Amino acid sequence: MLQKSITAPIISVSGLSKTYENGFQALKSVDLEIRESEILALLGPNGAGKTTMISIICGLANPSTGTVTVAGHDIRRDFRAARSLIGLVPQELHTESFETVWATVSFSRGLFGKPANPKLIEQILRDLTLWDKKDNKVIELSGGMKRRLMIAKALSHEPRILFLDEPTAGVDVELRKDMWQLIHKLRETGVTVILTTHYIEEAEEMADRIGVINKGEMLLIEEKSELMRKLGRKQLTLELREPVEALPEALGRYDLELTNEGQRLIYTYDTQAARTGITSLLADLNRSGIAVRDLETSSSSLEDIFVSIVRDRS
Ligand SMILES: Nc1ncnc2c1ncn2[C@@H]1O[C@H](COP(=O)(O)OP(=O)(O)OP(=O)(O)O)[C@@H](O)[C@H]1O
Ligand SMILES: [Mg+2]
């Protein structure tokens, strides 16, 4: 653990701002440190600035202010060294081509000056369920296959860092699960993965850390488990035997909400607290003569947490 915290970040972003030519400010002084071999998920609504940030880190767009280093290489001064460590799967697909799948992926590796490695290309195509399409022309692929081809291209030069800008948009559920597996496998070999997604369950499933961007600002970045623990709340829903008009004063110390015309009581409690307070709440209800017919607990998902963060700050 300590070891991890003293390791230099593989990517360091500092004071990064971007104002487009039309005057629109898409990023506002973003600071971000990405650790080696973590999976970082970036969440944010449409237009938040995710693609802009990725494009700058990958050296495809210039920042207005700020710096980015990749494994110590400044992305502008040392572009080639920095870029050679990165595999990028862009959000927009540009794959209209009469080349075959095999040629496209092999060529991609060559572009980075790496020697041919048919075994590796085969493994990548198999991992992405594209092997039986290897001799097909790219224009003959479906949308989901094209997206997987983009991933194959990005992996062809064995990058240490992989950026996936909405990797699973348009990919069916089963293949999406295969893709998650592949990404986990890559991480085990030491690859650092940064992905953006609109599927919150994808972030919940995959990420070690989660960053939330809105309107060009990094609202928070945190370990997923910590985020869920800190912001996750649990609710206990109590169906009452008889409706009550108001809550007795004896119950004033609990966070309670009476709904459903007095038939339902919702108790919200903190998952971090040492005690949930459920036992004493039930005892106090009993003492106040309120009988409970049924009860159920539920916990907030990452989605609830995300929605509340973005709503509070907009
Ligand atoms: N070339 C450009 N010129 C002007 N404005 C741009 C340009 N590219 C992006 N923007 C604006 O910058 C903001 C951020 O866009 P960006 O593509 O980074 O968002 P995003 O978080 O990736 O959104 P999405 O989830 O829809 O992919 C948007 O308001 C967008 O309209
Ligand atoms: Mg985008």
Coordinates of C-alpha atoms and ligand atoms in Angstrom, one line a residue:
M1 CA 0.0 0.0 0.0
L2 CA 2.7 2.4 1.1
Q3 CA 4.8 1.2 -1.9
K4 CA 2.0 2.3 -4.2
S5 CA 1.6 5.8 -2.7
I6 CA 5.3 6.6 -3.2
T7 CA 5.5 5.4 -6.8
A8 CA 5.6 8.2 -9.3
P9 CA 2.4 8.5 -11.3
I10 CA 2.6 7.2 -14.9
I11 CA 0.6 10.2 -16.1
S12 CA 0.6 13.6 -14.5
V13 CA -1.8 16.4 -15.6
S14 CA -1.4 19.8 -14.0
G15 CA -3.4 23.0 -14.4
L16 CA -4.8 21.8 -17.7
S17 CA -7.1 24.2 -19.5
K18 CA -8.5 24.2 -23.0
T19 CA -10.3 27.0 -24.7
Y20 CA -11.4 26.1 -28.3
E21 CA -11.0 28.6 -31.1
N22 CA -14.6 29.7 -30.9
G23 CA -13.9 30.8 -27.3
F24 CA -15.5 27.8 -25.6
Q25 CA -13.7 26.7 -22.4
A26 CA -13.9 22.9 -22.4
L27 CA -11.4 22.3 -19.5
K28 CA -10.8 24.5 -16.5
S29 CA -7.5 23.9 -14.7
V30 CA -7.6 20.1 -14.3
D31 CA -5.1 18.3 -12.1
L32 CA -4.9 14.6 -12.3
E33 CA -2.4 11.9 -11.4
I34 CA -2.8 8.4 -12.9
R35 CA -1.1 5.5 -11.2
E36 CA 0.6 2.7 -13.0
S37 CA -1.6 -0.3 -13.7
E38 CA -4.8 1.1 -12.3
I39 CA -8.1 1.2 -14.1
L40 CA -9.5 4.7 -13.9
A41 CA -13.0 5.4 -15.1
L42 CA -14.0 8.9 -16.1
L43 CA -17.6 9.7 -15.7
G44 CA -19.4 12.8 -16.9
P45 CA -22.4 13.9 -18.9
N46 CA -22.2 14.7 -22.6
G47 CA -19.9 17.7 -23.2
A48 CA -18.2 17.4 -19.8
G49 CA -14.7 17.5 -21.4
K50 CA -13.7 13.9 -21.3
T51 CA -12.7 13.5 -24.9
T52 CA -11.0 16.9 -24.9
M53 CA -8.8 15.8 -21.9
I54 CA -7.9 12.4 -23.5
S55 CA -7.0 14.1 -26.8
I56 CA -4.6 16.5 -25.0
I57 CA -3.0 13.7 -23.0
C58 CA -2.5 11.7 -26.2
G59 CA -1.0 14.7 -27.9
L60 CA -3.8 15.1 -30.5
A61 CA -4.9 18.5 -29.3
N62 CA -2.9 21.3 -27.7
P63 CA -3.7 22.6 -24.2
S64 CA -4.3 26.3 -23.7
T65 CA -2.4 26.1 -20.4
G66 CA -1.0 23.4 -18.2
T67 CA 1.3 20.4 -18.7
V68 CA 1.0 16.7 -19.2
T69 CA 3.8 14.2 -18.6
V70 CA 3.6 10.5 -19.6
A71 CA 6.2 8.3 -17.8
G72 CA 8.2 11.5 -17.3
H73 CA 8.0 12.6 -21.0
D74 CA 6.4 16.0 -21.6
I75 CA 3.7 15.3 -24.2
R76 CA 4.5 18.3 -26.3
R77 CA 8.3 18.5 -26.0
D78 CA 8.8 14.7 -26.1
F79 CA 5.8 13.7 -28.1
R80 CA 7.1 10.6 -29.8
A81 CA 8.5 9.1 -26.6
A82 CA 5.2 9.8 -24.8
R83 CA 2.9 8.7 -27.6
S84 CA 4.8 5.4 -28.1
L85 CA 3.6 4.3 -24.6
I86 CA 0.0 5.0 -25.3
G87 CA -2.7 3.0 -27.1
L88 CA -5.8 5.1 -27.9
V89 CA -9.3 3.9 -28.9
P90 CA -11.0 7.1 -29.9
Q91 CA -14.7 7.8 -29.5
E92 CA -15.2 8.5 -33.1
L93 CA -14.5 5.6 -35.5
H94 CA -12.6 6.3 -38.7
T95 CA -12.4 2.9 -40.2
E96 CA -13.8 3.0 -43.7
S97 CA -11.2 0.9 -45.4
F98 CA -10.8 -1.8 -48.0
E99 CA -7.9 -3.3 -46.1
T100 CA -8.4 -6.5 -44.2
V101 CA -8.7 -6.7 -40.5
W102 CA -5.4 -8.5 -40.3
A103 CA -3.5 -6.0 -42.4
T104 CA -5.1 -3.0 -40.5
V105 CA -3.9 -4.3 -37.1
S106 CA -0.5 -5.4 -38.4
F107 CA 0.1 -2.0 -40.1
S108 CA -0.8 -0.2 -36.9
R109 CA 2.0 -2.0 -35.1
G110 CA 4.4 -1.1 -37.9
L111 CA 3.5 2.6 -37.5
F112 CA 5.0 2.6 -34.1
G113 CA 8.2 1.1 -35.5
K114 CA 7.7 -2.3 -33.8
P115 CA 8.8 -5.5 -35.7
A116 CA 6.1 -7.7 -37.1
N117 CA 4.7 -10.2 -34.6
P118 CA 2.0 -12.4 -36.1
K119 CA 1.6 -14.5 -33.0
L120 CA 0.7 -11.4 -31.0
I121 CA -1.7 -10.0 -33.6
E122 CA -3.4 -13.4 -33.6
Q123 CA -3.8 -13.4 -29.8
I124 CA -5.2 -9.9 -29.9
L125 CA -7.7 -10.7 -32.6
R126 CA -8.7 -13.9 -30.8
D127 CA -9.1 -12.0 -27.5
L128 CA -11.4 -9.6 -29.2
T129 CA -13.5 -12.3 -31.0
L130 CA -12.3 -11.0 -34.3
W131 CA -10.2 -14.0 -35.4
D132 CA -12.8 -15.4 -37.8
K133 CA -13.0 -11.9 -39.5
K134 CA -9.3 -11.6 -40.0
D135 CA -9.5 -11.8 -43.8
N136 CA -12.6 -9.6 -44.1
K137 CA -12.3 -6.0 -45.3
V138 CA -12.9 -3.4 -42.6
I139 CA -15.9 -2.0 -44.5
E140 CA -17.6 -5.4 -44.2
L141 CA -17.6 -5.3 -40.3
S142 CA -20.6 -4.4 -38.2
G143 CA -20.4 -1.3 -35.9
G144 CA -19.6 -3.3 -32.8
M145 CA -16.9 -5.3 -34.7
K146 CA -15.3 -2.0 -35.9
R147 CA -15.1 -0.8 -32.3
R148 CA -13.4 -4.0 -31.3
L149 CA -11.0 -3.6 -34.3
M150 CA -10.1 -0.1 -32.9
I151 CA -9.2 -1.8 -29.7
A152 CA -7.1 -4.4 -31.5
K153 CA -5.3 -1.5 -33.3
A154 CA -4.6 0.3 -30.1
L155 CA -3.1 -2.9 -28.5
S156 CA -1.0 -3.8 -31.6
H157 CA 2.1 -2.0 -30.4
E158 CA 1.9 -3.3 -26.8
P159 CA 1.2 0.0 -25.1
R160 CA 1.8 0.5 -21.4
I161 CA -1.2 2.8 -21.2
L162 CA -4.5 2.3 -22.9
F163 CA -7.1 5.0 -23.3
L164 CA -10.6 3.8 -24.2
D165 CA -13.0 6.6 -25.0
E166 CA -16.4 4.8 -24.7
P167 CA -15.1 1.4 -25.7
T168 CA -18.4 -0.4 -25.4
A169 CA -20.8 2.0 -27.0
G170 CA -22.7 -0.1 -29.5
V171 CA -21.2 -3.3 -28.3
D172 CA -23.7 -6.0 -27.3
V173 CA -24.0 -7.1 -23.7
E174 CA -22.2 -10.4 -24.0
L175 CA -19.2 -9.0 -25.9
R176 CA -19.1 -6.1 -23.5
K177 CA -18.5 -8.6 -20.7
D178 CA -15.7 -10.3 -22.8
M179 CA -14.2 -6.8 -23.2
W180 CA -14.3 -6.2 -19.5
Q181 CA -12.5 -9.5 -19.0
L182 CA -9.9 -8.5 -21.5
I183 CA -9.3 -5.2 -19.8
H184 CA -8.8 -6.9 -16.5
K185 CA -6.4 -9.2 -18.1
L186 CA -4.4 -6.3 -19.5
R187 CA -4.3 -4.6 -16.1
E188 CA -2.8 -7.8 -14.7
T189 CA 0.0 -7.6 -17.1
G190 CA 0.7 -4.1 -15.8
V191 CA -1.1 -2.0 -18.4
T192 CA -2.7 1.2 -17.1
V193 CA -6.3 1.7 -18.4
I194 CA -8.2 5.0 -18.6
L195 CA -11.7 4.6 -19.9
T196 CA -14.7 6.8 -20.2
T197 CA -18.2 5.4 -20.2
H198 CA -21.8 6.3 -19.9
Y199 CA -22.6 2.9 -18.5
I200 CA -22.2 3.4 -14.8
E201 CA -22.4 -0.3 -14.1
E202 CA -19.3 -0.5 -16.3
A203 CA -17.4 1.8 -14.0
E204 CA -18.7 0.0 -11.0
E205 CA -17.6 -3.3 -12.5
M206 CA -14.2 -2.3 -13.8
A207 CA -12.7 0.7 -12.1
D208 CA -10.2 0.9 -9.3
R209 CA -10.7 4.7 -9.2
I210 CA -13.4 6.9 -10.4
G211 CA -13.2 10.5 -11.6
V212 CA -16.2 12.6 -12.2
I213 CA -16.0 15.5 -14.7
N214 CA -18.6 18.1 -15.3
K215 CA -18.4 21.3 -17.3
G216 CA -14.7 21.1 -17.7
E217 CA -13.9 20.6 -14.0
M218 CA -12.8 17.5 -12.2
L219 CA -15.3 17.3 -9.4
L220 CA -13.7 14.4 -7.6
I221 CA -11.4 11.5 -8.1
E222 CA -11.5 8.7 -5.6
E223 CA -11.0 5.0 -5.0
K224 CA -14.3 3.3 -6.1
S225 CA -14.6 1.4 -2.8
E226 CA -14.0 4.6 -0.8
L227 CA -16.5 6.5 -2.9
M228 CA -19.2 3.9 -2.4
R229 CA -18.4 3.8 1.3
K230 CA -18.4 7.5 1.9
L231 CA -21.3 8.5 -0.3
G232 CA -23.2 5.3 -0.3
R233 CA -26.3 5.4 1.9
K234 CA -28.5 2.7 2.9
Q235 CA -32.2 2.8 3.4
L236 CA -34.6 0.7 5.4
T237 CA -38.2 0.7 4.2
L238 CA -40.8 -0.2 6.8
E239 CA -44.3 -1.0 5.8
L240 CA -46.6 -0.2 8.7
R241 CA -49.5 -2.3 9.8
E242 CA -51.6 0.8 10.4
P243 CA -51.1 4.2 8.8
V244 CA -49.8 6.9 11.2
E245 CA -50.6 10.6 10.9
A246 CA -47.4 11.9 12.4
L247 CA -44.3 10.5 14.0
P248 CA -44.1 10.5 17.7
E249 CA -41.4 12.8 19.3
A250 CA -39.6 9.8 20.7
L251 CA -38.5 9.0 17.1
G252 CA -37.1 12.5 16.5
R253 CA -33.5 11.5 16.6
Y254 CA -33.8 9.2 13.6
D255 CA -33.6 10.3 9.9
L256 CA -37.1 9.2 9.0
E257 CA -39.5 10.0 6.2
L258 CA -43.2 9.1 6.3
T259 CA -44.7 8.4 2.9
N260 CA -47.5 6.5 1.2
E261 CA -50.2 8.2 3.3
G262 CA -48.6 7.2 6.5
Q263 CA -48.2 3.5 5.6
R264 CA -44.5 3.6 4.9
L265 CA -41.5 4.7 6.9
I266 CA -38.2 5.2 5.2
Y267 CA -35.1 5.2 7.5
T268 CA -31.8 6.5 5.9
Y269 CA -28.6 5.6 7.6
D270 CA -24.9 6.0 7.1
T271 CA -23.0 2.9 6.1
Q272 CA -19.9 4.3 7.7
A273 CA -21.4 4.6 11.1
A274 CA -20.4 2.0 13.7
R275 CA -24.0 1.3 14.4
T276 CA -26.9 1.4 11.9
G277 CA -29.4 2.2 14.6
I278 CA -31.9 -0.3 13.2
T279 CA -32.2 -2.3 16.4
S280 CA -32.9 0.7 18.6
L281 CA -35.3 2.2 15.9
L282 CA -37.3 -1.1 15.9
A283 CA -37.4 -1.0 19.7
D284 CA -38.5 2.6 19.8
L285 CA -41.2 1.9 17.2
N286 CA -42.5 -0.9 19.3
R287 CA -42.5 1.3 22.4
S288 CA -44.5 3.9 20.5
G289 CA -47.1 1.3 19.6
I290 CA -46.2 1.4 15.8
A291 CA -46.4 -2.1 14.4
V292 CA -44.3 -3.1 11.3
R293 CA -45.7 -5.4 8.7
D294 CA -42.7 -5.8 6.4
L295 CA -39.3 -4.4 5.9
E296 CA -36.6 -4.1 3.2
T297 CA -33.2 -2.6 2.9
S298 CA -31.6 -1.1 -0.2
S299 CA -28.3 0.6 -0.9
S300 CA -27.5 3.5 -3.2
S301 CA -25.6 2.5 -6.4
L302 CA -22.8 4.4 -8.0
E303 CA -25.4 5.8 -10.3
D304 CA -27.3 7.5 -7.4
I305 CA -23.9 8.8 -6.2
F306 CA -23.0 10.1 -9.7
V307 CA -26.4 11.8 -10.3
S308 CA -26.3 13.5 -6.9
I309 CA -22.7 14.8 -7.4
V310 CA -23.4 16.2 -10.9
R311 CA -26.7 17.7 -9.7
D312 CA -25.3 19.4 -6.7
R313 CA -22.6 21.1 -8.6
S314 CA -24.5 22.3 -11.7
Ligands
LIG1 N1 -13.3 21.4 -31.9 C1 -14.1 22.0 -31.0 N2 -14.4 23.3 -31.1 C2 -15.2 23.9 -30.2 N3 -15.8 23.3 -29.1 C3 -15.6 22.0 -29.0 C4 -14.7 21.2 -29.9 N4 -14.6 20.0 -29.5 C5 -15.4 19.9 -28.4 N5 -16.0 21.1 -28.1 C6 -16.8 21.4 -26.9 O1 -16.1 21.1 -25.7 C7 -17.0 20.5 -24.8 C8 -16.4 19.2 -24.3 O2 -16.5 18.3 -25.4 P1 -15.9 16.8 -25.2 O3 -16.0 16.1 -26.5 O4 -14.6 16.8 -24.5 O5 -17.0 16.2 -24.2 P2 -17.2 14.7 -23.6 O6 -17.2 14.8 -22.1 O7 -16.3 13.8 -24.3 O8 -18.7 14.4 -24.1 P3 -19.4 13.0 -24.6 O9 -19.8 12.3 -23.4 O10 -20.6 13.5 -25.3 O11 -18.4 12.3 -25.5 C9 -18.4 20.4 -25.4 O12 -19.2 21.5 -25.0 C10 -18.0 20.5 -26.9 O13 -19.1 21.1 -27.6
MG2 MG -16.5 12.2 -25.5

